[in-house]
Coordinates of N, CA, C and O in Angstrom, one line a residue:
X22 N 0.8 -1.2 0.0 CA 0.0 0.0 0.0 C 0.9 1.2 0.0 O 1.0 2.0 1.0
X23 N 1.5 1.4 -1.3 CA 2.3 2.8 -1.2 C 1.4 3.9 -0.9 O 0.3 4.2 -1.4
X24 N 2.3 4.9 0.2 CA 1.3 6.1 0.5 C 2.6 7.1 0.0 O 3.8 7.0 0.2
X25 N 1.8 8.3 -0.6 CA 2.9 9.8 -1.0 C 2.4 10.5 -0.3 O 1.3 11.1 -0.4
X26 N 3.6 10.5 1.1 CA 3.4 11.5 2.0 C 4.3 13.1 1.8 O 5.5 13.3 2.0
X27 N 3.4 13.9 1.6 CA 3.8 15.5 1.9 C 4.6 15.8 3.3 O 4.2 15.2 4.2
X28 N 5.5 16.5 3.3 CA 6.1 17.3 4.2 C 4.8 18.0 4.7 O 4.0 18.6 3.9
X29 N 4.5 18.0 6.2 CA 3.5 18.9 6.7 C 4.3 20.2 7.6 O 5.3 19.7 8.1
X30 N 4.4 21.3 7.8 CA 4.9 22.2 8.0 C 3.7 23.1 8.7 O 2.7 23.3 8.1
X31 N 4.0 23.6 10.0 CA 3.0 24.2 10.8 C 4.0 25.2 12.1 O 4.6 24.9 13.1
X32 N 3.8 26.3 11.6 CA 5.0 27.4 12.9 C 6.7 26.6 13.1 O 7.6 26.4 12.3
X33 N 6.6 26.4 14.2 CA 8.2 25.7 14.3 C 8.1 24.2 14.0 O 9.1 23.6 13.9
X34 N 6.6 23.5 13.7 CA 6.6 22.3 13.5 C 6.8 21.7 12.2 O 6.5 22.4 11.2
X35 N 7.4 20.5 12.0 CA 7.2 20.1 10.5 C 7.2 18.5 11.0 O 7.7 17.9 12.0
X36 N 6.3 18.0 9.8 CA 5.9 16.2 10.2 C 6.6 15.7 8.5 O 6.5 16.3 7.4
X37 N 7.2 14.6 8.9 CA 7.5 13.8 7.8 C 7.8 12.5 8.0 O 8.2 12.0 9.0
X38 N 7.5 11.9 6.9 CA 7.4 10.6 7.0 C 9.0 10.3 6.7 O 9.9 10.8 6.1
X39 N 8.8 8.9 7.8 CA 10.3 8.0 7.9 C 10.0 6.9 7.5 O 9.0 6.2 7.7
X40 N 11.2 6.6 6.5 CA 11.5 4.8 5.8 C 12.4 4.8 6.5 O 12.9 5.6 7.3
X41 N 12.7 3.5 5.7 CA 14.5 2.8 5.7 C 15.4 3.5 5.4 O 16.5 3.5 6.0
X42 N 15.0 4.6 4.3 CA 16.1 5.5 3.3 C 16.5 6.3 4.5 O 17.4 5.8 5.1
X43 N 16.1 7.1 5.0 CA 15.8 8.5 5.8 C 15.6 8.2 7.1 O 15.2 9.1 7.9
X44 N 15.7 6.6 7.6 CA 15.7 6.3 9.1 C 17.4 7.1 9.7 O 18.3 6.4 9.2
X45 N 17.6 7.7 10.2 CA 19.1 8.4 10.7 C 19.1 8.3 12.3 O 18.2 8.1 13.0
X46 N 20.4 8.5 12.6 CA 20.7 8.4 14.3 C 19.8 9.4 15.1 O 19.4 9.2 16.2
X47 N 19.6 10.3 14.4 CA 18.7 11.3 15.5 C 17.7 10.7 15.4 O 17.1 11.2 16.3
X48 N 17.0 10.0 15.0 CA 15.7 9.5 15.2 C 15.5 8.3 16.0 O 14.6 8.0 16.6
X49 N 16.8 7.6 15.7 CA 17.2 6.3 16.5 C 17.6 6.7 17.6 O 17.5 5.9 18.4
X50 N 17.9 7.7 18.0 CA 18.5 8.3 19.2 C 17.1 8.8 20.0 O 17.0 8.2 21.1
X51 N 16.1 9.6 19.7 CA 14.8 9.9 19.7 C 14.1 8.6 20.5 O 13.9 8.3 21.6
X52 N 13.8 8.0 19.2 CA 13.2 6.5 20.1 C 13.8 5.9 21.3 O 13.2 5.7 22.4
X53 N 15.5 5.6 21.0 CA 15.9 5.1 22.5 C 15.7 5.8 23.6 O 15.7 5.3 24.7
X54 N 15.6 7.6 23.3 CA 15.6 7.9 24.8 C 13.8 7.5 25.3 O 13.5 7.0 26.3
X55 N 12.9 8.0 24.2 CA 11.4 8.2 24.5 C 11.1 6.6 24.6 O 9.9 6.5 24.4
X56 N 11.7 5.5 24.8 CA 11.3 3.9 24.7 C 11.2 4.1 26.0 O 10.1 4.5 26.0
X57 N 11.6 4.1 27.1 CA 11.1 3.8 28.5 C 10.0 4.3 29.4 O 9.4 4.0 30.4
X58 N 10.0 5.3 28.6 CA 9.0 6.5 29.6 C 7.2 5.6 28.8 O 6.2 5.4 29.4
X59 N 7.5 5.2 27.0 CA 6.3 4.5 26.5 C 6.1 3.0 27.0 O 5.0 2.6 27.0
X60 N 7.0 2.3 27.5 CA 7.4 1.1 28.0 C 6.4 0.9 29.2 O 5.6 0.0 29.3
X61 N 6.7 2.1 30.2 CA 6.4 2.2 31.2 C 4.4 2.4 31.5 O 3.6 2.1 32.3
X62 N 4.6 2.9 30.4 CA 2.7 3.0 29.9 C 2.2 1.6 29.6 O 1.0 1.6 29.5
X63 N 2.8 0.4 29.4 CA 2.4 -0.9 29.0 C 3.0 -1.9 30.2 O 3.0 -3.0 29.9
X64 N 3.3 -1.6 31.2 CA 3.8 -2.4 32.2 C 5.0 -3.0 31.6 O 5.1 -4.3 31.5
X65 N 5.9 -2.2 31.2 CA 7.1 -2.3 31.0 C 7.1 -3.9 30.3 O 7.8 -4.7 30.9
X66 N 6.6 -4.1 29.6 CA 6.5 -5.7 28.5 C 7.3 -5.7 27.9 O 8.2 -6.6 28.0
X67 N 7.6 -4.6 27.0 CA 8.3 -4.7 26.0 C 9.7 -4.5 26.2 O 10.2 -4.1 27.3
X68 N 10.5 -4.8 25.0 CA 12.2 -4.6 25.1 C 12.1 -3.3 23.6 O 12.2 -3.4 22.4
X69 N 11.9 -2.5 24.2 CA 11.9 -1.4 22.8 C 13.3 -1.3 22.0 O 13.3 -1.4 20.8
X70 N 14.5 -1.2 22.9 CA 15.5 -1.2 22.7 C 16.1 -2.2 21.2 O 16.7 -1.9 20.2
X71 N 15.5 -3.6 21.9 CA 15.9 -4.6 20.7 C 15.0 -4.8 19.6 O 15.2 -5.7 18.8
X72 N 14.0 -4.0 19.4 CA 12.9 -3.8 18.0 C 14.2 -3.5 16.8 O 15.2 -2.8 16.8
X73 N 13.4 -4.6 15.9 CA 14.2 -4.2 14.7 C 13.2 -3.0 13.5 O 12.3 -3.3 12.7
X74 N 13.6 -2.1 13.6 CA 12.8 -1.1 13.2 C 13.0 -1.0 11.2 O 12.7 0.0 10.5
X75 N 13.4 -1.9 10.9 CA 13.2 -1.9 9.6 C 12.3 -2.5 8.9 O 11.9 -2.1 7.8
X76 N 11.5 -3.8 9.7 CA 10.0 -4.4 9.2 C 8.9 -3.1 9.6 O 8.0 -2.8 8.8
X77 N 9.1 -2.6 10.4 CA 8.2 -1.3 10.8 C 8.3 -0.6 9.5 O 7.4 -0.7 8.7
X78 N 9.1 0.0 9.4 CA 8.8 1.2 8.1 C 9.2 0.9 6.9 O 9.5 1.7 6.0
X79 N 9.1 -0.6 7.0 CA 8.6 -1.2 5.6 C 7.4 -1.1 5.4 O 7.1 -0.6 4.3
X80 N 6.4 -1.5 6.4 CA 5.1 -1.9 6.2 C 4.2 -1.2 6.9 O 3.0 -1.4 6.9
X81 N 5.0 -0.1 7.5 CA 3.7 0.8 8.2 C 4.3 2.0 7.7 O 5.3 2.3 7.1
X82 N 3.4 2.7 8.2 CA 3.5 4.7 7.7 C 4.5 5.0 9.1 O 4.6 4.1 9.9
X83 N 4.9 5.6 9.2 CA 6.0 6.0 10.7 C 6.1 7.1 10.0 O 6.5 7.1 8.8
X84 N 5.7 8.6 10.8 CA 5.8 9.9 10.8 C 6.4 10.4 12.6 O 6.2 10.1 13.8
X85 N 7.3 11.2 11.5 CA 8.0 12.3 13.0 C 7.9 13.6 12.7 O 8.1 14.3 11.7
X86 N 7.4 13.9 14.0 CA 7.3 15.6 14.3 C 8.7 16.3 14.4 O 9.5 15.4 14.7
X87 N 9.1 16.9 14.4 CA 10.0 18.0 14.7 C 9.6 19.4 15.2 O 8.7 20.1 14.7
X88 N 10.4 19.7 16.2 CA 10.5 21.3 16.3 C 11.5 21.7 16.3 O 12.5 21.2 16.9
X89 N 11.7 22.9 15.6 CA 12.8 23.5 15.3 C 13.8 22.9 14.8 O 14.8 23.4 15.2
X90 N 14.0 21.6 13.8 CA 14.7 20.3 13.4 C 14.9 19.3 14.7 O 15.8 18.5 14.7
X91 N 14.2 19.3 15.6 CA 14.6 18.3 17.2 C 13.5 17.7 16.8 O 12.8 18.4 16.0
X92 N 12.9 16.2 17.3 CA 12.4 15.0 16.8 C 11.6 15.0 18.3 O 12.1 14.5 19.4
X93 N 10.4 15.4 18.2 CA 9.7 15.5 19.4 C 8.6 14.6 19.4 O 8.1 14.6 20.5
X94 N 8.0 13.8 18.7 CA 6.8 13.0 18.7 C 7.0 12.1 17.6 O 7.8 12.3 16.6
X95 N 6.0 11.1 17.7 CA 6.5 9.9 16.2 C 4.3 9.4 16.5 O 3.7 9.3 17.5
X96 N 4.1 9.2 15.2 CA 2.9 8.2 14.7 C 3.2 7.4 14.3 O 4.1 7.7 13.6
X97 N 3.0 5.6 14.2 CA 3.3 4.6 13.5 C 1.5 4.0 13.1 O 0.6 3.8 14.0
X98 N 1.4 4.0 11.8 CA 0.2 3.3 11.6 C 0.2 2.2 10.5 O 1.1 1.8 9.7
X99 N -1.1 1.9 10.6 CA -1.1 0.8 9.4 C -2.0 0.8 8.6 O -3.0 1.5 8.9
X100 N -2.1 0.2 7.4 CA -3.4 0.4 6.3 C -3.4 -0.6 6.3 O -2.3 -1.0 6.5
X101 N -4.4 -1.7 6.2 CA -5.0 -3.3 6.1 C -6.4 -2.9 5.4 O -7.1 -1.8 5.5
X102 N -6.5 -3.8 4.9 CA -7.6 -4.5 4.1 C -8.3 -5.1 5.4 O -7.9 -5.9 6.3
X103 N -9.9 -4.3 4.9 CA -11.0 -5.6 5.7 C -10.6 -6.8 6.2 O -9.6 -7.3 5.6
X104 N -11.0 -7.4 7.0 CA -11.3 -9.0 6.8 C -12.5 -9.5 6.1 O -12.5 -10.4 5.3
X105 N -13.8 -8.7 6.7 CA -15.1 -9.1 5.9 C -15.1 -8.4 4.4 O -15.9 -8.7 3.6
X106 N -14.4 -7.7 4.3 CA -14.7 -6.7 2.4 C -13.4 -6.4 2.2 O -12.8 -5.7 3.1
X107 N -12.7 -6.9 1.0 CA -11.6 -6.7 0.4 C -11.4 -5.6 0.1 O -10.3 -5.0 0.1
X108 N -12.5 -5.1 -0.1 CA -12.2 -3.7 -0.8 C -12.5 -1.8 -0.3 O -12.6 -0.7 -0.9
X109 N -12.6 -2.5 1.1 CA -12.1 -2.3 2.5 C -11.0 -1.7 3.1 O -10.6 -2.4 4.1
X110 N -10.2 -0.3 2.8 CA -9.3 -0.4 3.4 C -9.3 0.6 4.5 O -9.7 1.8 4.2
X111 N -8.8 0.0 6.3 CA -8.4 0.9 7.2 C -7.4 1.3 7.2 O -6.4 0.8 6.6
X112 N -7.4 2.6 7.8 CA -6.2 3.2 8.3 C -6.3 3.2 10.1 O -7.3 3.6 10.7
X113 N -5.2 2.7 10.5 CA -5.3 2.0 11.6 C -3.8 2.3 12.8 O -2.9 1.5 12.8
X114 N -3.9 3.6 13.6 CA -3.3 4.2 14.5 C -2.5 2.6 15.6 O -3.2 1.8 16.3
X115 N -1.0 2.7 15.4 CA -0.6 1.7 16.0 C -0.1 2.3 17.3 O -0.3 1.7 18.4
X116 N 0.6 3.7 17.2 CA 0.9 4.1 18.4 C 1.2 5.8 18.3 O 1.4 6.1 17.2
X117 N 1.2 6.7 18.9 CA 1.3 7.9 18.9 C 1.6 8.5 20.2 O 0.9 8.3 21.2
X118 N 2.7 9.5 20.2 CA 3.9 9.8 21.3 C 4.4 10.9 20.8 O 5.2 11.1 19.9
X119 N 3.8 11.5 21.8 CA 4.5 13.6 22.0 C 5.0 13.5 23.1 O 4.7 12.8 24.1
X120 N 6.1 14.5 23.0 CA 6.8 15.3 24.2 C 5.5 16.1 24.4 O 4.6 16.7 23.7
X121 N 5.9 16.0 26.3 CA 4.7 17.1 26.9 C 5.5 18.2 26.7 O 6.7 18.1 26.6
X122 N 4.5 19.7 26.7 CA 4.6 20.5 26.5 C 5.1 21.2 24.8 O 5.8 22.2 24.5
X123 N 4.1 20.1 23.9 CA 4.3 20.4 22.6 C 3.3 19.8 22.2 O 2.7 19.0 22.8
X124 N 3.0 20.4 20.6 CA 1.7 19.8 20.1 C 2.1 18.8 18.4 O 1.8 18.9 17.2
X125 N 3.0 17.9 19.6 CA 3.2 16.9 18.4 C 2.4 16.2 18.1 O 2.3 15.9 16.9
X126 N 1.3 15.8 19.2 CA 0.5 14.7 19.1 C -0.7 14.9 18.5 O -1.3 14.1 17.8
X127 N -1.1 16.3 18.8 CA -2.2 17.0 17.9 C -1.5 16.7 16.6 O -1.4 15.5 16.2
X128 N -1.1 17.6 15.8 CA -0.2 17.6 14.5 C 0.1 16.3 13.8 O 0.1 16.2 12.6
X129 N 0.4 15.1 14.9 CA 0.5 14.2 14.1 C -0.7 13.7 13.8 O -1.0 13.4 12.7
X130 N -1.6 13.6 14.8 CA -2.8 13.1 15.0 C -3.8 13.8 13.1 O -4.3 13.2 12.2
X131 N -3.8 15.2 13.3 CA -4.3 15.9 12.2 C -3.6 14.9 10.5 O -4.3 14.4 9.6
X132 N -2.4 15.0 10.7 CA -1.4 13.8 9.8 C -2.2 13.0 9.2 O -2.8 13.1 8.2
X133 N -2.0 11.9 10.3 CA -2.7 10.9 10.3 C -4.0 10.5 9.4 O -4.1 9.6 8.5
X134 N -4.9 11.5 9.9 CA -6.3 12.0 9.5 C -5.7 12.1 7.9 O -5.9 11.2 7.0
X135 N -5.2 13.1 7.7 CA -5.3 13.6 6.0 C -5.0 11.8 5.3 O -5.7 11.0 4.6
X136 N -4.0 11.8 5.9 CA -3.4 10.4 4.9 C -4.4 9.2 5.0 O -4.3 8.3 4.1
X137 N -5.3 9.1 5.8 CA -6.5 8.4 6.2 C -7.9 8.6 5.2 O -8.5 7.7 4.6
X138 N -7.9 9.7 5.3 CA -8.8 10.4 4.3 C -8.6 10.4 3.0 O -9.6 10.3 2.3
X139 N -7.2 10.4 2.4 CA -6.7 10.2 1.2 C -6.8 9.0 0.6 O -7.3 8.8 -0.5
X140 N -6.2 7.6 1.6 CA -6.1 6.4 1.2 C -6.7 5.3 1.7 O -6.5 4.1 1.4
X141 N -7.4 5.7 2.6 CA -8.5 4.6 2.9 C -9.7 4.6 3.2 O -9.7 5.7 3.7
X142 N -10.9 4.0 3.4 CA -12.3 4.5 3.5 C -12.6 4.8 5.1 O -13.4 5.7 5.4
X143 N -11.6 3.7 6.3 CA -12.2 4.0 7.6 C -10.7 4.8 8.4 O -9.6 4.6 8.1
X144 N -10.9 5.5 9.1 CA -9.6 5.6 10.1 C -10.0 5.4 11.5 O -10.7 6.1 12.2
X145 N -9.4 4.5 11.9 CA -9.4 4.3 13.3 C -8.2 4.5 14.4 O -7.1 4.0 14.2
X146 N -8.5 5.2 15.4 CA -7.4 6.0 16.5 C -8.0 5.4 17.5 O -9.1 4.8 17.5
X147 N -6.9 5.8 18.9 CA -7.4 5.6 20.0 C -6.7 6.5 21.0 O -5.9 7.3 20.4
X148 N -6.8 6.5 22.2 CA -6.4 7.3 23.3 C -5.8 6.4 24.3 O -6.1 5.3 24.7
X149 N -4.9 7.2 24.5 CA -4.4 5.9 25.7 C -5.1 6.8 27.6 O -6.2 7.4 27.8
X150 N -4.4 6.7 28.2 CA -5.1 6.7 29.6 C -4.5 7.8 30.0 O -4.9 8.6 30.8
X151 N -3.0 8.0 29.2 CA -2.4 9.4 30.2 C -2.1 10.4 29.2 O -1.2 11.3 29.2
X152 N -3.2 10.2 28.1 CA -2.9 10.7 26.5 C -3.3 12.1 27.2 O -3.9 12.1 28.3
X153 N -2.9 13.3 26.4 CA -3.4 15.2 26.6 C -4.6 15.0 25.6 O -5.6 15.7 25.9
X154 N -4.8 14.2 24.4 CA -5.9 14.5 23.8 C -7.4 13.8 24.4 O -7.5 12.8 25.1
X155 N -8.0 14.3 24.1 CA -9.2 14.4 25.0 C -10.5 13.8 23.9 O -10.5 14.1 22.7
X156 N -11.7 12.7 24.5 CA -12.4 12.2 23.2 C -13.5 13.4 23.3 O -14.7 13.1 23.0
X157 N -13.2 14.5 23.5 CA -13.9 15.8 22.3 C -13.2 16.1 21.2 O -13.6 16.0 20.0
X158 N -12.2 16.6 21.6 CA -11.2 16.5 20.2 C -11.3 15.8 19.4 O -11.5 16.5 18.4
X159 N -11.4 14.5 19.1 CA -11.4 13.1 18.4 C -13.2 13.1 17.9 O -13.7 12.3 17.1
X160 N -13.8 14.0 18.5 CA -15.4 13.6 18.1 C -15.2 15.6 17.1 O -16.0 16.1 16.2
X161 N -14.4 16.0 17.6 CA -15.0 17.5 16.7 C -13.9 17.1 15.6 O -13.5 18.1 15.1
X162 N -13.3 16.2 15.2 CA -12.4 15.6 14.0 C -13.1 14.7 13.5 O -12.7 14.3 12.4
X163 N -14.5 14.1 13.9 CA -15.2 13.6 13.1 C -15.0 12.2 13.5 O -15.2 11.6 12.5
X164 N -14.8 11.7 14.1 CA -14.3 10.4 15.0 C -15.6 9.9 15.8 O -16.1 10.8 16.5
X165 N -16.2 9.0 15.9 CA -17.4 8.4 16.8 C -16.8 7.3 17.5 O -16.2 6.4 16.9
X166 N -17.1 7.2 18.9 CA -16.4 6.2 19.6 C -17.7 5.1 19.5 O -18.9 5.1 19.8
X167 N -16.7 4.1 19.1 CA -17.3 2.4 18.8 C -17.1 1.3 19.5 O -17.7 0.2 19.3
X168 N -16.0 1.7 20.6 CA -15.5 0.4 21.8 C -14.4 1.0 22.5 O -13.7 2.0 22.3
X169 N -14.3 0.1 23.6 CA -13.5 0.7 24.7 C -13.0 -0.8 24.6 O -13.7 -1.9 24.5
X170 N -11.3 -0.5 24.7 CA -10.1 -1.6 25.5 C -9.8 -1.6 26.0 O -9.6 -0.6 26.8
X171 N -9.5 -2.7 26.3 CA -9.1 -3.5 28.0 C -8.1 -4.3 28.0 O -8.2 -5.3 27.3
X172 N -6.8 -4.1 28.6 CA -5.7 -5.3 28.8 C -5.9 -5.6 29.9 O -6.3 -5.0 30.9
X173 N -5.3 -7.2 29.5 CA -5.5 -8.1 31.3 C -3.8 -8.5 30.6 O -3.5 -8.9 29.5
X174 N -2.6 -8.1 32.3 CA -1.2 -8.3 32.1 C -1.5 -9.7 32.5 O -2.1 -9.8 33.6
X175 N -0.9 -11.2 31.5 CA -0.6 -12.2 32.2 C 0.8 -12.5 32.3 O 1.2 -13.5 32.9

């Protein structure tokens, strides 16, 4: 599912999408510092550290925010095809992560939306528990909430 993502540009912010080509150390640097503090939001499960991040932005969209060229927030999503209708495609929010006291997560969030709008029929997001965006926001974007999740840690 090739997507042609635009450079988004907003005051000191700018959003662009990351591959393989244009994955660079400041960004790898970016993720290792912000991997513990998101870790810590899932009862520390994961090993963020040892993700091999080249099946990621092979196969998903991965956009970063910047301010002022500094790498403040990242979107990772996915486009999949229905299961019940082929011809069916979601856009589907895998994870999304701003620095507080910045409006990466808005920005990316808005992102998200366009490329959602562009290339697929449904977009689906979510909120996490200690997220700043709020489900008004997500309903005056045009968003109707359809289910609530629940992890059980085994």
């Amino acid at each position: 599912f090739p997507v042609t993502i635009l450079r988004w540009s907003i005051d000191n912010y700018t959003i662009k999408q990351v591959t393989w080509v244009n994955y660079n150390r400041e960004i790898h640097e970016f993720l290792q510092n912000e991997a513990p503090k998101i870790n810590e939001m899932y009862g520390s499960k994961y090993n963020w550290k040892s993700t091999d991040m080249i099946p990621i932005l092979e196969t998903c969209i991965f956009l970063i925010c910047f301010r002022k060229e500094k790498p403040v927030g990242f979107l990772v999503a996915q486009r999949l095809r229905s299961f019940f209708d082929k011809d069916i495609l979601i856009m589907k929010q895998v994870i999304l992560y701003g620095l507080t006291n910045t409006r990466a997560s808005y920005l990316l969030l808005k992102a998200f939306i366009d490329i959602g709008r562009n290339s697929a029929n449904h977009v689906i997001t979510m909120i996490g528990e200690k997220t700043n965006i709020k489900p008004k926001t997500l309903e005056r974007l045009g968003f109707k909430a359809i289910e609530t999740i629940y992890r059980l840690e085994t």
